[in-house]
Short mmCIF file of C-alpha atoms in Angstrom, two decimals:
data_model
loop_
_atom_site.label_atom_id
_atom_site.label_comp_id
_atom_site.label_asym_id
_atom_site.label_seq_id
_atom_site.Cartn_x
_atom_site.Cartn_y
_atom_site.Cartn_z
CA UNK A 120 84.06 84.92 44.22
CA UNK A 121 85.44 88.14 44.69
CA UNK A 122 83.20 89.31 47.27
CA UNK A 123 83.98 86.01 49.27
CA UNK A 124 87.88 86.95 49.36
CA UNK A 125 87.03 90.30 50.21
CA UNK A 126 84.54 89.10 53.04
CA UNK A 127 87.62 86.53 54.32
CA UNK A 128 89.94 89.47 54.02
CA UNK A 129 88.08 91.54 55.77
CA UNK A 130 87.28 88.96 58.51
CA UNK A 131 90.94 87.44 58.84
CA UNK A 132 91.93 91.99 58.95
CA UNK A 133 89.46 92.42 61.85
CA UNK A 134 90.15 89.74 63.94
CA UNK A 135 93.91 89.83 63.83
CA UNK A 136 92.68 93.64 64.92
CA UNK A 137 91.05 92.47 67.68
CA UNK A 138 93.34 89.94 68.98
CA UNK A 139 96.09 92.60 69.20
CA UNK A 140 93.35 95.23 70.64
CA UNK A 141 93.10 92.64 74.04
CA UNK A 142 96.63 91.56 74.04
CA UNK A 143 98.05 95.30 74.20
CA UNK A 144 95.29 96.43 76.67
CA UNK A 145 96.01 93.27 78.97
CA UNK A 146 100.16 94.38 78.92
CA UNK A 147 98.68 97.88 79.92
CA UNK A 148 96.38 96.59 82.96
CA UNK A 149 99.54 94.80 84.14
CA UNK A 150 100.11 95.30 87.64
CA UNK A 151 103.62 95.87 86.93
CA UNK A 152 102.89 98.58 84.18
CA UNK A 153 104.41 101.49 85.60
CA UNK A 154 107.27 99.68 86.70
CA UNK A 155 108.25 98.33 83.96
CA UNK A 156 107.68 100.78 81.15
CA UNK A 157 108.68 104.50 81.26
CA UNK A 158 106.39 107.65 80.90
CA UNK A 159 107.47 107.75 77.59
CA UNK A 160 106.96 103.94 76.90
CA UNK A 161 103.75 104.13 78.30
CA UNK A 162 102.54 107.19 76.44
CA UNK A 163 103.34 105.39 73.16
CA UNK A 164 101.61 101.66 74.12
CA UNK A 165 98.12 103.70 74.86
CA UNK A 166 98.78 105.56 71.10
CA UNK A 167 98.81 102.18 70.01
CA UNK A 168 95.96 100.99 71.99
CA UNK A 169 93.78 104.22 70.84
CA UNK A 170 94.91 103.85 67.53
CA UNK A 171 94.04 100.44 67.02
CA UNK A 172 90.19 101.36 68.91
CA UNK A 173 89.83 103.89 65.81
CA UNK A 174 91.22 101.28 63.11
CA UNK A 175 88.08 98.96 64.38
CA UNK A 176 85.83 101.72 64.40
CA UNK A 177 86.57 102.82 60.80
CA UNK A 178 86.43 99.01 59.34
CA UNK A 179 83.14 97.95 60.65
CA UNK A 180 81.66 101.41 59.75
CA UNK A 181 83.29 100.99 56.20
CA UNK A 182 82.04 97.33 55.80
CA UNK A 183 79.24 96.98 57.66
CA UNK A 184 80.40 94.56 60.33
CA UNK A 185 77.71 95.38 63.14
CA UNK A 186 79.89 96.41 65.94
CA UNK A 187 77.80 98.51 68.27
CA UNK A 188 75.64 96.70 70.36
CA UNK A 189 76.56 93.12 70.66
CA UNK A 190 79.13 92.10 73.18
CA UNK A 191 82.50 92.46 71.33
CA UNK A 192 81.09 96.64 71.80
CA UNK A 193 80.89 96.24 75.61
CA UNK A 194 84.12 94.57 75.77
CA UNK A 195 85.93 97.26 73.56
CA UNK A 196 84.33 100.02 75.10
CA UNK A 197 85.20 98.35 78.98
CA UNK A 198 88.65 97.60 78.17
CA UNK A 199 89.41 100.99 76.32
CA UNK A 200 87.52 102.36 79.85
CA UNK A 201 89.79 100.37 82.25
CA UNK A 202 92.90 101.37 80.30
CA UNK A 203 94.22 103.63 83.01
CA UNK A 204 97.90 103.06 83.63
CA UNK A 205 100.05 105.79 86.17
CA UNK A 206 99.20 109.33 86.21
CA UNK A 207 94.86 108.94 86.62
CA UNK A 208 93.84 110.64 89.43
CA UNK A 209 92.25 113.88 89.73
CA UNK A 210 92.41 117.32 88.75
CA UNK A 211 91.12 120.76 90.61
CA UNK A 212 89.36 123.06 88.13
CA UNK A 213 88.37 126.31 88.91
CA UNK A 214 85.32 126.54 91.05
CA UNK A 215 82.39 129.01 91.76
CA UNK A 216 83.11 131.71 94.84
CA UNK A 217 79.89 131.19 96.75
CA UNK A 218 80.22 132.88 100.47
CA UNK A 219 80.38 136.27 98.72
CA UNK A 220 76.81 135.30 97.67
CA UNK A 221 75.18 133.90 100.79
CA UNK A 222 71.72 135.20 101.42
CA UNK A 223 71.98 137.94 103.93
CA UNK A 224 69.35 136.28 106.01
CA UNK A 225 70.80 133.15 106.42
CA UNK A 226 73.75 134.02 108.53
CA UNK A 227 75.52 130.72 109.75
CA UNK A 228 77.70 129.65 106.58
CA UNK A 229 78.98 126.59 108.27
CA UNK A 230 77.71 122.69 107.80
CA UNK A 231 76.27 123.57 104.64
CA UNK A 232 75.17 120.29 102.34
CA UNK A 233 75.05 120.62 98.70
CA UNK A 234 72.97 119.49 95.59
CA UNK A 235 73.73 119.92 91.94
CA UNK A 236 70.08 119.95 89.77
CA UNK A 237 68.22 121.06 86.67
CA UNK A 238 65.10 121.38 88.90
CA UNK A 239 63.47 123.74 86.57
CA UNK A 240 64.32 122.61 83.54
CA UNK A 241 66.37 125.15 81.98
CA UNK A 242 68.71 123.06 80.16
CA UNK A 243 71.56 124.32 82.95
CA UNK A 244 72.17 122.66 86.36
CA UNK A 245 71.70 124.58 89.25
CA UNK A 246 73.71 124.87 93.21
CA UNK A 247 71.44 123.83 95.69
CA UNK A 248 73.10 124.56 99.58
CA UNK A 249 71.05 123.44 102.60
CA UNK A 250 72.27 125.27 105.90
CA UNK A 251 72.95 125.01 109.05
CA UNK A 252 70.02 127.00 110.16
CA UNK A 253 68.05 124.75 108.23
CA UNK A 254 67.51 126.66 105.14
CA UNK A 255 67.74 125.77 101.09
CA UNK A 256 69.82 128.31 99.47
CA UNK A 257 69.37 128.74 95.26
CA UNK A 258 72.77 129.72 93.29
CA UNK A 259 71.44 129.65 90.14
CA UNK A 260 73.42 128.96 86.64
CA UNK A 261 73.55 132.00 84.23
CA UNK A 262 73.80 129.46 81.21
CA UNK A 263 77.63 128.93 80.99
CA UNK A 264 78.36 127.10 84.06
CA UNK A 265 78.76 130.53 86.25
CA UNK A 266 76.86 131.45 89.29
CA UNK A 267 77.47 135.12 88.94
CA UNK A 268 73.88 136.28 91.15
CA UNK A 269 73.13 136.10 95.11
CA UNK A 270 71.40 133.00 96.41
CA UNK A 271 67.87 133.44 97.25
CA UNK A 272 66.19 131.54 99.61
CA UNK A 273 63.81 128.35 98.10
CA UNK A 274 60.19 128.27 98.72
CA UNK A 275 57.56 125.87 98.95
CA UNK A 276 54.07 126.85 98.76
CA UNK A 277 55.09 130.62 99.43
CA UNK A 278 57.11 130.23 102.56
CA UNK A 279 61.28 129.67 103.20
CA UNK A 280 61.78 126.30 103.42
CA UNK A 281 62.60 125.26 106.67
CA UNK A 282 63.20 121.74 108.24
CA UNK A 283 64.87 123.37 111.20
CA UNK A 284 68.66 122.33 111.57
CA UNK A 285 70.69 121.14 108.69
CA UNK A 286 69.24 120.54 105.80
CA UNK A 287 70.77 118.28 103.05
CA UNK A 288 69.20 118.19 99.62
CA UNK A 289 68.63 115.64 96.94
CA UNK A 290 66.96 115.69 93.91
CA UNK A 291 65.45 112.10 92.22
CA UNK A 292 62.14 111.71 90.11
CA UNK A 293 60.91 108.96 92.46
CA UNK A 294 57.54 109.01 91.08
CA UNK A 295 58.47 108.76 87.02
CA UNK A 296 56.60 112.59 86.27
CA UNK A 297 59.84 113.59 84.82
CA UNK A 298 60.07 116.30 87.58
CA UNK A 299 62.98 116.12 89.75
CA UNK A 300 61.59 116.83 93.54
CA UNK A 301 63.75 117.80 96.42
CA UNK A 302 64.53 115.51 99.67
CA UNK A 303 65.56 117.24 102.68
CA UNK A 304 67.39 115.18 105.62
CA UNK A 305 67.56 117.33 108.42
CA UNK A 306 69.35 116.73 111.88
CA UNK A 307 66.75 114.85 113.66
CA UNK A 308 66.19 111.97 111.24
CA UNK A 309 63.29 112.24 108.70
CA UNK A 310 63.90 113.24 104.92
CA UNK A 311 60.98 116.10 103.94
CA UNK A 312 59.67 115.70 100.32
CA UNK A 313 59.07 118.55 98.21
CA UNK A 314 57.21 118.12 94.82
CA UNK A 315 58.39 119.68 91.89
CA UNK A 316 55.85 120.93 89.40
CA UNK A 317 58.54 121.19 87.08
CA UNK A 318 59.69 124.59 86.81
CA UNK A 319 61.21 124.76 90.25
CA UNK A 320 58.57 125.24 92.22
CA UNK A 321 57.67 123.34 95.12
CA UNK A 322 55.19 122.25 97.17
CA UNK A 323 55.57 120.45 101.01
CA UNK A 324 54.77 117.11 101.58
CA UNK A 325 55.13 115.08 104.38
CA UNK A 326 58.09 112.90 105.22
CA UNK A 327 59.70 109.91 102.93
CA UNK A 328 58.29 106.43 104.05
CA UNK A 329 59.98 103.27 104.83
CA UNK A 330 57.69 100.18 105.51
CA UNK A 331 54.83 102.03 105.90
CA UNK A 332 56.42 104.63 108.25
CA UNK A 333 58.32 107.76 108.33
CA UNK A 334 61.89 107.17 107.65
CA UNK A 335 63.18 108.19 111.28
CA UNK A 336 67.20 107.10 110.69
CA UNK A 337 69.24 105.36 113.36
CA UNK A 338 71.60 108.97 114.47
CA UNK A 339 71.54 112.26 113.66
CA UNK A 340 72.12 114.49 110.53
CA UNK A 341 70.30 112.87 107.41
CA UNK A 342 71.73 113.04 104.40
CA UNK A 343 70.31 111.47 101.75
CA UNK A 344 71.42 110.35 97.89
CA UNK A 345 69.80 108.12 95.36
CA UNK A 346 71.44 105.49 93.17
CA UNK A 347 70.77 102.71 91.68
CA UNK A 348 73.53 100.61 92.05
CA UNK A 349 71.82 97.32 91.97
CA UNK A 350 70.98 97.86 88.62
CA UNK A 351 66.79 96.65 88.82
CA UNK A 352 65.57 100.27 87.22
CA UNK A 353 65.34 101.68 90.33
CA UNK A 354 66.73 104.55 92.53
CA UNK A 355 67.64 103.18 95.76
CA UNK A 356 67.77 105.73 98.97
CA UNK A 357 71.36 105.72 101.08
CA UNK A 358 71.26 108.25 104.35
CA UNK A 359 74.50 108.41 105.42
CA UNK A 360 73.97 109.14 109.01
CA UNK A 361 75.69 110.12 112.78
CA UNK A 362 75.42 108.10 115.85
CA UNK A 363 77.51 108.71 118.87
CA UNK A 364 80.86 109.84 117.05
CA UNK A 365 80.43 107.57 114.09
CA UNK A 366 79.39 107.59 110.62
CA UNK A 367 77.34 104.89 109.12
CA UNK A 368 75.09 104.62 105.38
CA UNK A 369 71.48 103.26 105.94
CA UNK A 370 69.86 101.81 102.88
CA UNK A 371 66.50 101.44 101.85
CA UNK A 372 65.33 99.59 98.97
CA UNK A 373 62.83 101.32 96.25
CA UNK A 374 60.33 98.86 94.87
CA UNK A 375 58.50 100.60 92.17
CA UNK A 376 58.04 103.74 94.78
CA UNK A 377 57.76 101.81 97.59
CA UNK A 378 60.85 101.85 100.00
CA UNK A 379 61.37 99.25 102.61
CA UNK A 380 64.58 99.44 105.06
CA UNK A 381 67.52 96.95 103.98
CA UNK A 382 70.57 97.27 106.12
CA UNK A 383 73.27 99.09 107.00
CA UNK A 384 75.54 99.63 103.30
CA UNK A 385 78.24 96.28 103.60
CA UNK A 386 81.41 96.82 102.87
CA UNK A 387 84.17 93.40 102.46
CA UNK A 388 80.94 91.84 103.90
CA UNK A 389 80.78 93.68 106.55
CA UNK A 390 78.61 96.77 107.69
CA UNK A 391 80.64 100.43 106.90
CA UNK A 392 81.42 101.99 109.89
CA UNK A 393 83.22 105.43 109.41
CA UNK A 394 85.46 106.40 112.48
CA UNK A 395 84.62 110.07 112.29
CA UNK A 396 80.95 111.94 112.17
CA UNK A 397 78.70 114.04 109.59
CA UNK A 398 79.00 111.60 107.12
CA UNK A 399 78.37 112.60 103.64
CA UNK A 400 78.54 110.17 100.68
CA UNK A 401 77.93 109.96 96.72
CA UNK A 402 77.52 107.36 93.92
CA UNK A 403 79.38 107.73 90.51
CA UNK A 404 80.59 105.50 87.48
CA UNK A 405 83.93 107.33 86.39
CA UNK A 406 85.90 104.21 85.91
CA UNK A 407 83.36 103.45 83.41
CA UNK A 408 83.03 99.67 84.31
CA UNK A 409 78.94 99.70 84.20
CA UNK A 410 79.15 100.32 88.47
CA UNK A 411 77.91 102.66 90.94
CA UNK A 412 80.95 103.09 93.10
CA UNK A 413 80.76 105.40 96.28
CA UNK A 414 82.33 108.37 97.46
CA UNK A 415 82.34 109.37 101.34
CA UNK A 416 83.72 112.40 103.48
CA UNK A 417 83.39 112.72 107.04
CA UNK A 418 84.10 115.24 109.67
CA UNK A 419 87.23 115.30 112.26
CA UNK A 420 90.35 116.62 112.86
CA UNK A 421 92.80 116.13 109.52
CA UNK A 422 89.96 114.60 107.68
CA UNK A 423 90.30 116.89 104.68
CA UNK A 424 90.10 113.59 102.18
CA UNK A 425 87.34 111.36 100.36
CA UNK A 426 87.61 107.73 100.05
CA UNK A 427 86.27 105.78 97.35
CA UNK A 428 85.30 102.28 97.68
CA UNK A 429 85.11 100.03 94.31
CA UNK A 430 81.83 98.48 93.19
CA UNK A 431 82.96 95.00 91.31
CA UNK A 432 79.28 94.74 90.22
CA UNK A 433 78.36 92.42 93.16
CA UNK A 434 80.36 93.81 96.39
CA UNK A 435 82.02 97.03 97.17
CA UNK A 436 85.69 96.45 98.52
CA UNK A 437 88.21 98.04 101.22
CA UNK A 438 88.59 101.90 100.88
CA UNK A 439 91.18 103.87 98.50
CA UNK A 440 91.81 107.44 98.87
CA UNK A 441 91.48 109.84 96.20
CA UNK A 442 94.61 111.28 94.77
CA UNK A 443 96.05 113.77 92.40
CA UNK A 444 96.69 112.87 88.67
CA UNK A 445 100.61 113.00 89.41
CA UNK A 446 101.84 109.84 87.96
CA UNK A 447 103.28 106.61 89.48
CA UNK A 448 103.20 108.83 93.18
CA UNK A 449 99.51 108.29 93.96
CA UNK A 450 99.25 111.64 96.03
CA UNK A 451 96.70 111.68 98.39
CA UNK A 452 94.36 114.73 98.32
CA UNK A 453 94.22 116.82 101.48
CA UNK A 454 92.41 120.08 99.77
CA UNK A 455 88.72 119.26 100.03
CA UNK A 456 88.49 120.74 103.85
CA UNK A 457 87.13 119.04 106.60
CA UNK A 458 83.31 118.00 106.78
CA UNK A 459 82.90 118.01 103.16
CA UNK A 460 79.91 117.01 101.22
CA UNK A 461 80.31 115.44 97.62
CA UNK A 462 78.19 115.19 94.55
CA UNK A 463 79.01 114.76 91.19
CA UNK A 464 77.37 116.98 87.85
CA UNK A 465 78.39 117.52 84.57
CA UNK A 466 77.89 121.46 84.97
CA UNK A 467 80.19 122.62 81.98
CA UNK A 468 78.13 119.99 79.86
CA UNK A 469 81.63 117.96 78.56
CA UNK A 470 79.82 114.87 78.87
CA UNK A 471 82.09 114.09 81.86
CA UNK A 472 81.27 114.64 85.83
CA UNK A 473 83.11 116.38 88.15
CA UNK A 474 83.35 115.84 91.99
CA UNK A 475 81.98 118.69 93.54
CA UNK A 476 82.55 119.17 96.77
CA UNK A 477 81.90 121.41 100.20
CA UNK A 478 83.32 121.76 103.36
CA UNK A 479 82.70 122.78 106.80
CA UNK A 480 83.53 126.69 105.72
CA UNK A 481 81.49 126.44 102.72
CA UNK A 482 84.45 126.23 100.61
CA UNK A 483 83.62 124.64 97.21
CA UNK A 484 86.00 122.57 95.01
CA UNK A 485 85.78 121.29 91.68
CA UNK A 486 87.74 118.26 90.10
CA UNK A 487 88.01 116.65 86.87
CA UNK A 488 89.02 112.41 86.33
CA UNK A 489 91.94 111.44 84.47
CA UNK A 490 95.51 112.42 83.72
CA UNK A 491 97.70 114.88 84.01
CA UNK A 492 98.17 116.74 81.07
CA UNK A 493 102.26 116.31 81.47
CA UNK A 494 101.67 112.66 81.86
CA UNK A 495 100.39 109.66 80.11
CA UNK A 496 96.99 110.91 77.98
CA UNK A 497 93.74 109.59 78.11
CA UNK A 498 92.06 107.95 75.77
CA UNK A 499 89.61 110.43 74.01
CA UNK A 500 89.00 111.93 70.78
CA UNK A 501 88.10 115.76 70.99
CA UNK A 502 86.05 115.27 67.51
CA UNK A 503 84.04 112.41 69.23
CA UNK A 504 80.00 113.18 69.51
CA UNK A 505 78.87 113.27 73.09
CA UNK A 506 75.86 112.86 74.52
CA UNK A 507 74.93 115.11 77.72
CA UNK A 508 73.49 115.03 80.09
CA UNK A 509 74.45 112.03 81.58
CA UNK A 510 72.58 110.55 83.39
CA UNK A 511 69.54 112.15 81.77
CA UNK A 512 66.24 112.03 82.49
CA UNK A 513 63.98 113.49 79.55
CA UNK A 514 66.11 114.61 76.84
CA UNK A 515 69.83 114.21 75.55
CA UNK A 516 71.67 116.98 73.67
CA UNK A 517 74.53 115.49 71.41
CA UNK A 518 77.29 117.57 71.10
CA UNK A 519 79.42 117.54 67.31
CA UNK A 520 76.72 116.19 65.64
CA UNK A 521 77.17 117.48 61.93
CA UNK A 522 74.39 116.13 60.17
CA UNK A 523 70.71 114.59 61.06
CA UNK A 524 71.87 111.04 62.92
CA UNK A 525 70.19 107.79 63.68
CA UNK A 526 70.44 107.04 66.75
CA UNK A 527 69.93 103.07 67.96
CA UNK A 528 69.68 102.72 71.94
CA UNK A 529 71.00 99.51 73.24
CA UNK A 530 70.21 98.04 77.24
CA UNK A 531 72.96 96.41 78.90
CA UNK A 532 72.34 93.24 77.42
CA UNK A 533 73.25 94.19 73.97
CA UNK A 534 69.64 94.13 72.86
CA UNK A 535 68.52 97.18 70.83
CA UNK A 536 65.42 98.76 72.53
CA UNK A 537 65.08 101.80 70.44
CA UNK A 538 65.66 103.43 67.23
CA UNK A 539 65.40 106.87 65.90
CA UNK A 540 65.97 109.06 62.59
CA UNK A 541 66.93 111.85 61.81
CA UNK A 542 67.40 113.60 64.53
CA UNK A 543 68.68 116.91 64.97
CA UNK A 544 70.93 117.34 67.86
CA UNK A 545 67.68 116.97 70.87
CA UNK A 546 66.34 113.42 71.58
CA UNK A 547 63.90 112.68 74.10
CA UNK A 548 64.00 109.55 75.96
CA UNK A 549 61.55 109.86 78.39
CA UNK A 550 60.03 106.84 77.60
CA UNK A 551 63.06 104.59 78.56
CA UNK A 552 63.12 102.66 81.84
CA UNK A 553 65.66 103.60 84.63
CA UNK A 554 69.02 102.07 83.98
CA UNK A 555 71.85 101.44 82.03
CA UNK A 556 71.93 102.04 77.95
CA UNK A 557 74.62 102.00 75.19
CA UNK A 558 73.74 104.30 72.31
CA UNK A 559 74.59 104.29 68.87
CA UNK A 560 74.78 107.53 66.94
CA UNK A 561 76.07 107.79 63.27
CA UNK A 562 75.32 111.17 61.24
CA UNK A 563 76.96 110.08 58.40
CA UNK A 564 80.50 110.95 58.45
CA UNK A 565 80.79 109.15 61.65
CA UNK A 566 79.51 105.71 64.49
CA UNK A 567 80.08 106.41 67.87
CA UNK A 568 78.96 104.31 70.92
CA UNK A 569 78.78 105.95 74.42
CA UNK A 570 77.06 104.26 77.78
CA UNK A 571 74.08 106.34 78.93
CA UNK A 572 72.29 106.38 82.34
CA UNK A 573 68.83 106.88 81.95
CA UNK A 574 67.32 108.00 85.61
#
């Protein structure tokens, strides 16, 4: 009898819990949020909110209730996620110096396109810069997020590589060898493929196929990224391209390897068309809603922004531009230069990505998501384990792991795919499929959850 009061004491405890978990985080996603509350006020309703996340997480760890994994998880971890009242925005960090390190043979410093990759498997990620002259420039990470050495000059087979005029790099593992190979657009159209072996060495193929064709885009200056926003496993290609003034993002559809041309990207249900040209664009989760949203820059006078347009999980919707983490003002950003290039890495290996981005002069900025420090805090706990990298490919290092953890790997779904013990800080999860994943790690002292992208 005693354990069935303490089983309807427990239950009647964690539901009230939850009940007042979704009722304070609705008041907090109120439109009218900053209005009505003060910075004050709102600081102490997202205590409460964070407090009453950790009061969950200690009862079901402390009574068993299964909690990470089904839906109640997702919903928790969304709504703690979308939680964002005045003050998120972004944040400059401090960022590499990189002209003062420009190979000497590679003159031209302007248009350059960059790529953030562990191409060689070092357990650091590396600057990739493709140049105007058509070059692919190496500033490679000494191990604590610094680039202290010259670039050098990538090779492929022995020889510079060289697509001619502006190159822009990406790096995917297309082909599932757990390699990451480079993709050059260049100005003409086609996107060159380089194979990786593994330890960043490369070898030239020919050009990236569409259809049964070489991908020959609809403009001028290729430059290429891979997502997969649609969620099937795998990595879509989007070129954002030039044509006559304008900026547009072509999209072509992977199939197990096999990519076939979709569309122009639709925006409102309409195709994008970007009023300036050099387009440059990027795909990143940091509302942490389970969507790819996208990031673009373009060239022009003034244009010395990036907009972001919102991914709802079916449609992406008008543009916002990005802005400083400066409270109710909403401060647009005018410090990334004109013709930037974006891409997002978790370099310092925080568990969190930062915008990198590139501009015409090959001046490089760094910026962090959330709050200003002097405003309302995010919710985070700085004991928290974290996995990284994320997305990951092969392996995941957790970070404040204090004793040997099982780890349980959920998909998207809820449905647990994989579990493992005792393991000591490295797990490798090459054997996933692309996507989406919540993981479960408890080492004893502690149950955290945290959404992984496996590419």
């Amino acid at each position: 009898m005693k354990k069935k009061l303490l089983f309807s004491n427990v239950g009647h405890q964690w539901n009230a819990l939850v009940s007042k978990f979704f009722r304070l985080q609705r008041r907090i996603n109120s439109p009218v949020f900053a209005e009505v509350y003060s910075e004050k006020q709102q600081k102490s309703l997202l205590g409460k909110l964070q407090n009453l996340y950790h009061r969950l997480e200690k009862l079901q760890y402390n009574v068993g209730i299964k909690l990470a994994g089904t839906a109640l998880a997702l919903m928790l971890i969304s709504a703690v996620a979308s939680a964002q009242p005045a003050g998120y925005g972004w944040r400059k960090t401090t960022a590499p110096e990189l002209k003062s390190k420009w190979d000497p043979n590679s003159h031209d410093h302007t248009f350059p396109s960059i790529a953030i990759a562990d191409a060689d498997k070092d357990g650091d990620d590396d600057i990739y810069v493709g140049t105007q002259d058509g070059y692919l420039l190496l500033f490679k990470n000494d191990g604590s997020g610094a680039f202290p050495d010259s670039s050098i000059k990538v090779q492929a087979d022995g020889a510079d590589i060289d697509v001619g005029f502006y190159l822009a790099p990406a790096f995917a593992d297309l082909d599932g060898d757990g390699n990451l190979d480079l993709y050059a657009g260049e100005y003409y159209g086609k996107i060159w493929v380089f194979t990786n072996d593994g330890l960043g060495n490369f070898t030239a193929g020919p050009p990236l196929q569409a259809d049964g064709v070489d991908i020959q885009i609809n403009g001028y200056y290729a430059n290429p990224t891979f997502a997969d926003v649609d969620k099937d496993g795998d990595l879509d290609l989007y070129v954002a391209t030039t044509n006559s003034g304008y900026g547009a993002i072509e999209v072509y559809k992977n199939n197990g390897g096999v990519f076939t041309h979709d569309a122009d990207f639709v925006v409102d249900g309409a195709p994008l068309v970007i009023g300036y040209a050099y387009t440059s664009c990027a795909f990143a989760d940091m509302d942490k809603d389970g969507n790819m949203d996208l990031y673009v820059a373009s060239g022009g006078d003034g244009r010395d922004f990036i907009n972001y347009y919102g991914n709802n999980g079916t449609s992406f919707g008008a543009p916002d531009t990005l802005v400083y983490a400066d409270s109710v003002a909403k401060t647009i950003i005018h410090e990334f230069g004109t013709y930037s290039d974006p891409t997002f890495a978790d370099v310092d290996k925080d568990g969190e990505l930062e915008l990198w981005a590139l501009d015409l002069s090959c001046n490089l900025s760094v910026w962090k998501y959330g709050v200003s420090n002097t405003n309302v805090p995010t919710i985070q706990d700085n004991n928290r384990i974290v996995a990284y990298p994320n997305p990951a490919t092969d392996y995941i290092t957790f970070k404040r792991l204090k004793n040997l953890a099982t780890v349980k790997i959920f998909n998207s779904q809820g449905t647990m795919v994989a579990e493992y013990y005792d393991v000591d800080g490295r797990l490798n999860i090459s054997n996933l499929n692309r996507g989406m994943y919540f993981i479960e790690v408890n080492d004893g002292s502690k149950i955290f959850t945290q959404k992984l992208v496996k590419e």
